[in-house]
Amino acid sequence: MKVLLLGSGGREHALAWKLSRSPRLTRLLCAPGNPGTAKLGTNVALRADAPEEVAAFAKRESVDLVVVGPEAPLVAGVADALADVGIACFGPVAAGARIEGSKAFAKDIMAEAGVPTAAFRTFTDVAAAEAYAVAQGRIVVKADGLAAGKGVIVAHDVEAARAAVRAVGAMGVAGQTMVLEELLEGEEVSAMALCDGERYAMLPLSQDHKRVGEGDTGPNTGGMGAYSPAPFLSAEQLAEVGERVVAPTLAVLRRRGIPFRGVLYAGLMLTRSGPKVLEFNARFGDPETQVLMMQLGEDLLPLLDACARGTLTPRTLVSAPGASVGVVLAARGYPDAPEKGRRIEGLDAVPPDATVFLAGVEARDGGLVTAGGRVLTVCARGEDLARARERAYAAAAAVRFEGMHFRRDIGARGMKGAP
C-alpha cells in the first residue's frame, strides 16, 4: 500500500515509525513531515490543512490510504475532499471532527448518547458566563473551538473562575462560545478507540501529563509525557468504557448521518462514581501516540485501512508485554513563548533501547535545531513501568539543547497502581 501521512509533529513521527514496519507498506509519503519522518519515508511540501490540495495530490500520486494526524485538517474537511475523489482516509469527515472542534457539539452528542460526563452549561455572553462561574466557584472553563490544547482552564476558587472566563473569552473565535462544567476529581486517563463508523477496537489505556511542572503544577500544555498501559482500569473496565462511551457515541453520529472513521479519543476522569468523559478528540493524542505505537503489538496499517473502509473486525488488540514511557523535552518558554533555533545535541548518544520521536525540530546547517515548544519525545519500553521509566530518563539525559526542560515524574502515578 502507498500511504500519505498528514502532519509534522511527534505523533506523526511515531505513526510513521509504526507504519514503516508494516510488510504491507510499499511507500510512505509525509506531508509536510519533519526530519524524523524523512528517514522513514518521503517528506512532501503539502499543506495538510488544505483539503483540495491534499485530495489532488493523493489522486495524482495514486495513494491508497491517507492517515490524518492532527485535528486541523479534519476540521477543515480533508476527509470529505478525499471521499470526493475516491481515496480512503483514516480520519473522520468534518461533521465528525466537530466532536473535537466544538466542545458544545461534543456535549450535545454525549447527552444524546447517554455518555457519563460532567454537568455543564454553554455560554456565548462573557458577562453571563462570568456570573455563573463566580456562583459556582470551582469550575472548568473551556473554549468551544480549537485552541491548540490550551483552551481549558481549571478554576478552584471564585477569583480564578472569573479570570478563567475572561481569559477564554479573549481567545478570539475559539472562545466566542464557552462551555462551563463541573470540576471532577480523580485520575485522568486517555481511552482511544479505532473506529470504522460502526465497529471499534480499544487501544491500551494511557495517561498524559498536561501541566508543565512536576506534581501537575503550572499551566496546561499540549502534554509533557505519557505512559501505557495505565493501571487504573482493568481489561474488563476498559471494555465497559467501549460499551458505555464509544459504542453509543458512534451510534448517535451514525443516526445523524455522520460516519466516524478514525480515532475516537475519550479523555476520562475516573471518579468515585465511575469513569466520566471530560472531552472527545477526533484523532490520536500527542504524546500518547508515541507510547501507544510502542505498546501496540501488531501491524497498524491493516487496522487503519479497515477503519477507513468500514471493514474493521471488533476484537481485542494485541499489546506488547510490559510498559512504554515517553518524556517530552520542551523548549525554554514553553508553553507561552518557546525559544527556537537552539542546536540539539546528543541524539547519537541515546541508548539503543530508547526511541526518539521528533516534533518541534528542523534541519539547519547539517544539524537539528529547535523549532517549537515540544521539541521531541524520548520513549522507552520495559518489562514493567519502573524499567521503562528508568530507560526513558536515561535516554533523555543524553540529549541537550539550551533551555531544555522536562518533567521528572512521568509515570509516577502509575507506579502507585490502581486505587
CSV table of C-alpha atoms in Angstrom, one decimal:
chain,number,residue,atom,x,y,z
A,1,MET,CA,0.0,0.0,0.0
A,2,LYS,CA,1.0,3.6,-0.7
A,3,VAL,CA,0.2,5.8,2.3
A,4,LEU,CA,0.1,9.5,2.7
A,5,LEU,CA,0.5,10.7,6.4
A,6,LEU,CA,-0.5,14.2,7.2
A,7,GLY,CA,1.2,16.2,10.0
A,8,SER,CA,4.6,17.2,11.2
A,9,GLY,CA,4.8,16.5,15.0
A,10,GLY,CA,5.9,13.8,17.4
A,11,ARG,CA,2.6,12.0,16.9
A,12,GLU,CA,3.2,11.8,13.2
A,13,HIS,CA,6.8,10.6,13.6
A,14,ALA,CA,5.5,7.8,15.8
A,15,LEU,CA,2.8,6.9,13.3
A,16,ALA,CA,5.4,6.9,10.5
A,17,TRP,CA,7.7,4.7,12.7
A,18,LYS,CA,5.0,2.2,13.2
A,19,LEU,CA,3.6,2.2,9.6
A,20,SER,CA,7.1,1.8,8.2
A,21,ARG,CA,7.3,-1.6,10.0
A,22,SER,CA,4.3,-3.0,8.1
A,23,PRO,CA,5.0,-5.6,5.4
A,24,ARG,CA,2.0,-4.2,3.5
A,25,LEU,CA,3.7,-0.7,3.1
A,26,THR,CA,5.2,-0.1,-0.3
A,27,ARG,CA,5.7,3.7,0.1
A,28,LEU,CA,5.2,6.3,2.8
A,29,LEU,CA,4.7,10.0,2.0
A,30,CYS,CA,4.6,12.5,4.8
A,31,ALA,CA,3.1,16.0,4.4
A,32,PRO,CA,4.8,18.1,5.5
A,33,GLY,CA,6.6,15.7,7.9
A,34,ASN,CA,9.7,16.5,9.9
A,35,PRO,CA,13.4,15.4,9.9
A,36,GLY,CA,12.3,12.2,11.7
A,37,THR,CA,9.7,11.2,9.2
A,38,ALA,CA,12.2,12.0,6.4
A,39,LYS,CA,14.2,9.0,7.5
A,40,LEU,CA,11.2,6.7,7.3
A,41,GLY,CA,9.5,7.9,4.1
A,42,THR,CA,9.5,10.9,1.7
A,43,ASN,CA,8.5,14.3,3.0
A,44,VAL,CA,6.4,16.4,0.6
A,45,ALA,CA,5.7,20.1,0.6
A,46,LEU,CA,2.0,20.0,1.0
A,47,ARG,CA,-0.4,22.0,3.3
A,48,ALA,CA,-2.1,19.3,5.4
A,49,ASP,CA,-5.0,21.6,6.2
A,50,ALA,CA,-5.8,22.5,2.6
A,51,PRO,CA,-8.3,19.7,1.6
A,52,GLU,CA,-8.4,20.3,-2.1
A,53,GLU,CA,-4.6,20.3,-2.4
A,54,VAL,CA,-4.4,17.1,-0.4
A,55,ALA,CA,-7.0,15.4,-2.4
A,56,ALA,CA,-5.5,16.5,-5.7
A,57,PHE,CA,-2.0,15.3,-4.6
A,58,ALA,CA,-3.3,11.9,-3.3
A,59,LYS,CA,-5.2,11.3,-6.6
A,60,ARG,CA,-2.2,12.3,-8.7
A,61,GLU,CA,0.1,10.0,-6.7
A,62,SER,CA,-2.3,7.1,-6.7
A,63,VAL,CA,-2.3,7.0,-2.9
A,64,ASP,CA,-4.2,4.0,-1.4
A,65,LEU,CA,-4.7,5.4,2.1
A,66,VAL,CA,-4.4,8.8,3.8
A,67,VAL,CA,-3.8,8.9,7.5
A,68,VAL,CA,-4.5,12.2,9.2
A,69,GLY,CA,-2.5,13.0,12.4
A,70,PRO,CA,-3.6,16.5,13.6
A,71,GLU,CA,-7.1,17.8,14.2
A,72,ALA,CA,-6.9,20.9,12.0
A,73,PRO,CA,-7.0,19.1,8.6
A,74,LEU,CA,-10.0,17.0,9.8
A,75,VAL,CA,-12.0,20.1,10.9
A,76,ALA,CA,-11.1,21.7,7.6
A,77,GLY,CA,-12.7,18.8,5.7
A,78,VAL,CA,-9.7,16.9,4.3
A,79,ALA,CA,-11.6,13.5,4.7
A,80,ASP,CA,-14.5,15.0,2.8
A,81,ALA,CA,-12.3,16.1,-0.1
A,82,LEU,CA,-10.6,12.7,-0.2
A,83,ALA,CA,-14.0,10.9,-0.3
A,84,ASP,CA,-15.0,13.1,-3.3
A,85,VAL,CA,-12.0,11.7,-5.3
A,86,GLY,CA,-12.5,8.1,-4.0
A,87,ILE,CA,-9.5,7.8,-1.7
A,88,ALA,CA,-9.8,6.1,1.7
A,89,CYS,CA,-9.0,8.2,4.7
A,90,PHE,CA,-8.3,7.3,8.3
A,91,GLY,CA,-9.9,10.3,10.0
A,92,PRO,CA,-13.5,11.5,10.2
A,93,VAL,CA,-15.3,13.9,7.9
A,94,ALA,CA,-15.6,17.5,9.1
A,95,ALA,CA,-19.0,16.8,10.6
A,96,GLY,CA,-17.5,14.1,12.8
A,97,ALA,CA,-14.4,16.2,13.6
A,98,ARG,CA,-16.8,18.7,15.2
A,99,ILE,CA,-16.7,16.4,18.2
A,100,GLU,CA,-13.3,17.9,18.8
A,101,GLY,CA,-13.7,21.2,17.0
A,102,SER,CA,-16.7,22.2,19.2
A,103,LYS,CA,-16.9,21.4,22.9
A,104,ALA,CA,-20.6,22.4,22.8
A,105,PHE,CA,-21.3,19.9,20.0
A,106,ALA,CA,-19.4,17.2,21.8
A,107,LYS,CA,-21.5,17.8,24.9
A,108,ASP,CA,-24.7,17.6,22.9
A,109,ILE,CA,-23.6,14.3,21.4
A,110,MET,CA,-22.7,13.0,24.9
A,111,ALA,CA,-26.2,14.0,26.2
A,112,GLU,CA,-28.0,12.3,23.4
A,113,ALA,CA,-25.8,9.2,23.7
A,114,GLY,CA,-26.3,8.9,27.5
A,115,VAL,CA,-22.5,9.1,27.9
A,116,PRO,CA,-21.5,9.8,31.5
A,117,THR,CA,-19.9,13.3,31.7
A,118,ALA,CA,-19.7,16.4,33.9
A,119,ALA,CA,-22.7,18.7,34.3
A,120,PHE,CA,-22.3,21.7,32.0
A,121,ARG,CA,-23.8,24.9,30.6
A,122,THR,CA,-22.9,26.7,27.3
A,123,PHE,CA,-22.5,30.5,27.1
A,124,THR,CA,-21.9,33.0,24.3
A,125,ASP,CA,-22.1,36.0,26.6
A,126,VAL,CA,-18.9,36.6,28.7
A,127,ALA,CA,-20.8,38.5,31.5
A,128,ALA,CA,-23.3,35.8,31.9
A,129,ALA,CA,-20.6,33.1,31.9
A,130,GLU,CA,-18.6,35.1,34.5
A,131,ALA,CA,-21.7,35.4,36.8
A,132,TYR,CA,-22.3,31.7,36.5
A,133,ALA,CA,-18.6,30.8,37.1
A,134,VAL,CA,-18.5,33.1,40.2
A,135,ALA,CA,-21.6,31.5,41.6
A,136,GLN,CA,-20.1,28.0,41.2
A,137,GLY,CA,-16.6,28.9,42.5
A,138,ARG,CA,-15.0,25.7,41.5
A,139,ILE,CA,-15.4,25.1,37.7
A,140,VAL,CA,-13.8,24.2,34.5
A,141,VAL,CA,-13.9,26.8,31.7
A,142,LYS,CA,-13.4,25.6,28.1
A,143,ALA,CA,-13.2,27.4,24.8
A,144,ASP,CA,-15.7,25.9,22.4
A,145,GLY,CA,-13.3,25.9,19.4
A,146,LEU,CA,-9.8,24.6,18.8
A,147,ALA,CA,-7.1,26.3,20.9
A,148,ALA,CA,-4.0,24.1,20.4
A,149,GLY,CA,-4.6,22.2,23.7
A,150,LYS,CA,-4.7,25.4,25.7
A,151,GLY,CA,-8.4,26.2,25.7
A,152,VAL,CA,-9.2,24.6,29.1
A,153,ILE,CA,-8.7,26.4,32.4
A,154,VAL,CA,-9.4,24.7,35.8
A,155,ALA,CA,-10.5,27.2,38.5
A,156,HIS,CA,-10.6,26.2,42.1
A,157,ASP,CA,-12.0,29.5,43.6
A,158,VAL,CA,-14.1,32.5,42.7
A,159,GLU,CA,-11.2,34.8,41.6
A,160,ALA,CA,-9.7,32.0,39.4
A,161,ALA,CA,-13.1,31.3,37.9
A,162,ARG,CA,-13.6,35.0,37.0
A,163,ALA,CA,-10.1,35.2,35.5
A,164,ALA,CA,-10.6,31.9,33.6
A,165,VAL,CA,-13.8,33.1,31.9
A,166,ARG,CA,-12.1,36.4,30.9
A,167,ALA,CA,-9.1,34.5,29.5
A,168,VAL,CA,-11.2,32.1,27.4
A,169,GLY,CA,-13.4,35.0,26.2
A,170,ALA,CA,-10.3,36.7,25.0
A,171,MET,CA,-9.2,33.8,22.8
A,172,GLY,CA,-10.9,35.1,19.8
A,173,VAL,CA,-13.0,32.8,17.6
A,174,ALA,CA,-12.3,29.7,19.7
A,175,GLY,CA,-13.6,31.4,22.9
A,176,GLN,CA,-16.7,33.1,21.4
A,177,THR,CA,-18.7,30.2,22.8
A,178,MET,CA,-17.6,28.6,26.0
A,179,VAL,CA,-18.6,25.6,28.0
A,180,LEU,CA,-18.5,25.8,31.8
A,181,GLU,CA,-18.6,22.5,33.5
A,182,GLU,CA,-18.5,20.8,36.9
A,183,LEU,CA,-15.0,20.2,38.2
A,184,LEU,CA,-14.5,16.5,38.5
A,185,GLU,CA,-11.9,14.8,40.8
A,186,GLY,CA,-9.9,11.6,40.1
A,187,GLU,CA,-7.3,10.1,37.8
A,188,GLU,CA,-7.4,11.5,34.3
A,189,VAL,CA,-6.7,8.9,31.6
A,190,SER,CA,-6.8,8.6,27.8
A,191,ALA,CA,-9.0,6.0,26.2
A,192,MET,CA,-8.8,5.7,22.4
A,193,ALA,CA,-10.7,3.6,20.0
A,194,LEU,CA,-10.0,2.8,16.4
A,195,CYS,CA,-13.4,3.2,14.7
A,196,ASP,CA,-14.9,2.3,11.3
A,197,GLY,CA,-18.1,4.2,11.7
A,198,GLU,CA,-20.0,1.4,13.4
A,199,ARG,CA,-17.4,-1.0,15.0
A,200,TYR,CA,-14.4,-0.2,17.1
A,201,ALA,CA,-11.3,-1.7,18.8
A,202,MET,CA,-9.9,-0.2,22.0
A,203,LEU,CA,-6.2,0.8,22.2
A,204,PRO,CA,-4.4,0.2,25.5
A,205,LEU,CA,-5.2,2.8,28.2
A,206,SER,CA,-2.7,5.6,28.6
A,207,GLN,CA,-2.1,8.6,30.8
A,208,ASP,CA,-1.0,12.0,29.7
A,209,HIS,CA,0.7,14.7,31.9
A,210,LYS,CA,-0.8,18.0,30.8
A,211,ARG,CA,0.7,20.5,33.3
A,212,VAL,CA,4.1,21.9,32.5
A,213,GLY,CA,5.5,21.3,36.0
A,214,GLU,CA,6.1,18.3,38.2
A,215,GLY,CA,3.3,17.4,40.6
A,216,ASP,CA,0.9,18.7,38.0
A,217,THR,CA,1.7,22.4,38.6
A,218,GLY,CA,1.9,25.3,36.2
A,219,PRO,CA,-0.1,26.0,33.1
A,220,ASN,CA,-1.7,23.4,30.8
A,221,THR,CA,0.4,22.3,27.8
A,222,GLY,CA,-0.2,20.0,24.8
A,223,GLY,CA,1.2,17.2,27.0
A,224,MET,CA,4.6,16.8,28.7
A,225,GLY,CA,4.8,13.0,28.6
A,226,ALA,CA,2.7,9.8,28.7
A,227,TYR,CA,2.9,6.1,29.5
A,228,SER,CA,0.9,3.0,28.7
A,229,PRO,CA,-0.7,0.9,29.9
A,230,ALA,CA,-2.2,3.0,32.7
A,231,PRO,CA,-3.1,0.6,35.6
A,232,PHE,CA,-6.3,2.4,36.7
A,233,LEU,CA,-8.8,0.3,34.7
A,234,SER,CA,-8.8,-3.5,34.2
A,235,ALA,CA,-9.3,-5.0,30.8
A,236,GLU,CA,-12.9,-5.6,31.7
A,237,GLN,CA,-13.4,-2.0,32.8
A,238,LEU,CA,-11.8,-0.7,29.6
A,239,ALA,CA,-14.2,-2.9,27.6
A,240,GLU,CA,-17.0,-1.3,29.6
A,241,VAL,CA,-15.8,2.1,28.6
A,242,GLY,CA,-16.1,1.0,25.0
A,243,GLU,CA,-19.6,-0.2,25.6
A,244,ARG,CA,-20.8,2.8,27.5
A,245,VAL,CA,-18.9,5.6,25.7
A,246,VAL,CA,-17.6,4.6,22.3
A,247,ALA,CA,-20.5,2.5,21.0
A,248,PRO,CA,-23.3,4.9,21.9
A,249,THR,CA,-21.4,7.9,20.6
A,250,LEU,CA,-20.8,6.1,17.2
A,251,ALA,CA,-24.5,5.2,17.1
A,252,VAL,CA,-25.6,8.8,17.7
A,253,LEU,CA,-23.2,10.1,15.0
A,254,ARG,CA,-24.4,7.4,12.6
A,255,ARG,CA,-28.1,8.3,13.2
A,256,ARG,CA,-27.1,11.9,12.3
A,257,GLY,CA,-25.6,10.7,9.1
A,258,ILE,CA,-22.0,11.1,10.2
A,259,PRO,CA,-19.8,8.0,9.7
A,260,PHE,CA,-17.0,8.4,12.2
A,261,ARG,CA,-13.9,6.6,10.8
A,262,GLY,CA,-10.8,7.3,12.7
A,263,VAL,CA,-9.7,7.6,16.3
A,264,LEU,CA,-12.3,8.5,18.9
A,265,TYR,CA,-10.3,9.7,21.8
A,266,ALA,CA,-12.2,9.9,25.1
A,267,GLY,CA,-10.4,11.9,27.9
A,268,LEU,CA,-11.8,10.3,31.0
A,269,MET,CA,-11.9,11.3,34.7
A,270,LEU,CA,-12.1,8.2,36.9
A,271,THR,CA,-14.4,9.5,39.6
A,272,ARG,CA,-15.8,7.7,42.6
A,273,SER,CA,-19.0,7.1,40.7
A,274,GLY,CA,-17.2,5.7,37.7
A,275,PRO,CA,-15.5,7.0,34.5
A,276,LYS,CA,-16.8,10.3,33.1
A,277,VAL,CA,-15.9,11.8,29.8
A,278,LEU,CA,-14.1,15.2,30.0
A,279,GLU,CA,-13.6,15.7,26.3
A,280,PHE,CA,-13.7,14.0,22.9
A,281,ASN,CA,-10.9,14.3,20.4
A,282,ALA,CA,-11.2,13.1,16.8
A,283,ARG,CA,-7.6,11.9,16.3
A,284,PHE,CA,-4.7,10.2,18.1
A,285,GLY,CA,-3.4,12.0,21.2
A,286,ASP,CA,0.0,13.6,21.4
A,287,PRO,CA,2.2,12.5,23.3
A,288,GLU,CA,0.1,9.4,24.0
A,289,THR,CA,0.5,8.1,20.4
A,290,GLN,CA,4.3,7.9,20.9
A,291,VAL,CA,3.9,5.3,23.7
A,292,LEU,CA,0.9,3.6,22.1
A,293,MET,CA,2.8,2.9,18.9
A,294,MET,CA,5.5,1.2,21.0
A,295,GLN,CA,2.9,-0.7,23.1
A,296,LEU,CA,0.8,-1.9,20.1
A,297,GLY,CA,1.9,-5.5,19.4
A,298,GLU,CA,0.6,-5.8,15.9
A,299,ASP,CA,0.7,-4.3,12.5
A,300,LEU,CA,-1.0,-0.8,12.5
A,301,LEU,CA,-1.6,-0.4,8.7
A,302,PRO,CA,-4.3,-3.0,8.2
A,303,LEU,CA,-6.2,-1.7,11.2
A,304,LEU,CA,-6.2,1.9,9.9
A,305,ASP,CA,-7.1,0.7,6.4
A,306,ALA,CA,-10.0,-1.4,7.7
A,307,CYS,CA,-11.3,1.6,9.7
A,308,ALA,CA,-11.1,3.8,6.6
A,309,ARG,CA,-13.0,1.3,4.5
A,310,GLY,CA,-15.6,0.4,7.2
A,311,THR,CA,-14.5,-3.2,7.5
A,312,LEU,CA,-12.9,-3.3,11.0
A,313,THR,CA,-13.3,-6.6,12.9
A,314,PRO,CA,-14.0,-5.7,16.6
A,315,ARG,CA,-11.6,-7.5,18.8
A,316,THR,CA,-9.0,-7.1,21.5
A,317,LEU,CA,-5.9,-5.6,20.0
A,318,VAL,CA,-2.5,-7.3,20.7
A,319,SER,CA,-0.4,-5.4,23.3
A,320,ALA,CA,3.3,-5.9,23.7
A,321,PRO,CA,4.3,-7.1,27.2
A,322,GLY,CA,5.5,-4.6,29.8
A,323,ALA,CA,5.1,-0.9,29.5
A,324,SER,CA,6.1,2.2,27.5
A,325,VAL,CA,7.0,5.6,28.7
A,326,GLY,CA,7.5,8.9,26.8
A,327,VAL,CA,9.2,12.0,28.2
A,328,VAL,CA,8.7,15.3,26.3
A,329,LEU,CA,11.8,17.5,26.1
A,330,ALA,CA,10.5,21.1,25.8
A,331,ALA,CA,12.0,24.4,24.9
A,332,ARG,CA,12.6,27.3,27.3
A,333,GLY,CA,9.5,29.4,27.5
A,334,TYR,CA,7.0,26.6,26.6
A,335,PRO,CA,4.0,26.7,26.7
A,336,ASP,CA,3.8,30.5,26.4
A,337,ALA,CA,6.7,31.7,24.1
A,338,PRO,CA,9.1,28.9,23.3
A,339,GLU,CA,12.6,29.7,22.2
A,340,LYS,CA,13.5,28.4,18.7
A,341,GLY,CA,16.8,27.9,16.8
A,342,ARG,CA,18.7,26.1,19.6
A,343,ARG,CA,21.0,23.4,18.4
A,344,ILE,CA,20.1,19.9,19.5
A,345,GLU,CA,23.0,17.7,20.5
A,346,GLY,CA,23.4,14.1,21.9
A,347,LEU,CA,20.8,12.3,19.8
A,348,ASP,CA,23.6,10.0,18.6
A,349,ALA,CA,24.3,9.1,22.2
A,350,VAL,CA,20.7,7.9,23.0
A,351,PRO,CA,20.9,4.2,24.0
A,352,PRO,CA,19.6,1.7,21.5
A,353,ASP,CA,16.9,0.6,24.0
A,354,ALA,CA,15.2,4.0,23.6
A,355,THR,CA,13.4,5.7,20.6
A,356,VAL,CA,13.3,9.4,20.0
A,357,PHE,CA,10.3,11.0,18.1
A,358,LEU,CA,11.0,14.5,16.7
A,359,ALA,CA,8.3,17.2,16.9
A,360,GLY,CA,9.3,20.9,17.1
A,361,VAL,CA,12.6,20.3,15.1
A,362,GLU,CA,14.0,21.4,11.8
A,363,ALA,CA,17.2,20.7,9.9
A,364,ARG,CA,19.7,23.5,9.6
A,365,ASP,CA,23.4,23.7,8.6
A,366,GLY,CA,23.8,20.0,8.7
A,367,GLY,CA,22.3,19.6,12.2
A,368,LEU,CA,18.9,19.8,14.0
A,369,VAL,CA,17.6,22.9,15.8
A,370,THR,CA,14.5,23.5,18.0
A,371,ALA,CA,11.5,24.8,16.1
A,372,GLY,CA,8.6,24.5,18.5
A,373,GLY,CA,7.6,24.2,22.2
A,374,ARG,CA,7.6,20.4,22.5
A,375,VAL,CA,10.8,19.6,20.8
A,376,LEU,CA,10.9,15.8,21.0
A,377,THR,CA,9.7,12.8,22.9
A,378,VAL,CA,12.1,10.3,24.3
A,379,CYS,CA,10.4,6.9,24.6
A,380,ALA,CA,11.4,3.5,26.0
A,381,ARG,CA,9.9,0.1,26.7
A,382,GLY,CA,10.5,-2.1,29.7
A,383,GLU,CA,9.3,-5.3,31.3
A,384,ASP,CA,7.4,-3.1,33.7
A,385,LEU,CA,6.7,0.6,34.2
A,386,ALA,CA,9.6,1.1,36.5
A,387,ARG,CA,12.1,-0.2,34.0
A,388,ALA,CA,10.5,1.7,31.1
A,389,ARG,CA,10.8,4.9,33.2
A,390,GLU,CA,14.4,4.2,34.0
A,391,ARG,CA,15.3,3.7,30.4
A,392,ALA,CA,13.4,6.7,29.1
A,393,TYR,CA,15.0,9.1,31.6
A,394,ALA,CA,18.5,7.6,31.0
A,395,ALA,CA,18.0,8.4,27.3
A,396,ALA,CA,16.6,11.9,28.0
A,397,ALA,CA,19.8,12.6,29.9
A,398,ALA,CA,21.8,12.1,26.7
A,399,VAL,CA,20.0,14.9,24.8
A,400,ARG,CA,21.0,18.6,25.2
A,401,PHE,CA,19.8,21.9,23.9
A,402,GLU,CA,19.9,25.3,25.5
A,403,GLY,CA,16.9,25.9,27.7
A,404,MET,CA,15.7,22.3,27.7
A,405,HIS,CA,13.3,21.3,30.4
A,406,PHE,CA,11.1,18.2,31.1
A,407,ARG,CA,9.1,16.7,33.9
A,408,ARG,CA,10.8,14.1,36.0
A,409,ASP,CA,7.6,12.4,37.3
A,410,ILE,CA,6.2,11.0,34.1
A,411,GLY,CA,4.5,7.7,35.0
A,412,ALA,CA,4.9,8.2,38.7
A,413,ARG,CA,1.2,8.0,39.4
A,414,GLY,CA,1.1,4.7,37.5
A,415,MET,CA,3.8,3.3,39.8
A,416,LYS,CA,1.4,3.6,42.7
A,417,GLY,CA,-1.1,1.4,40.8
A,418,ALA,CA,-4.9,1.4,40.8
A,419,PRO,CA,-6.6,2.7,43.9
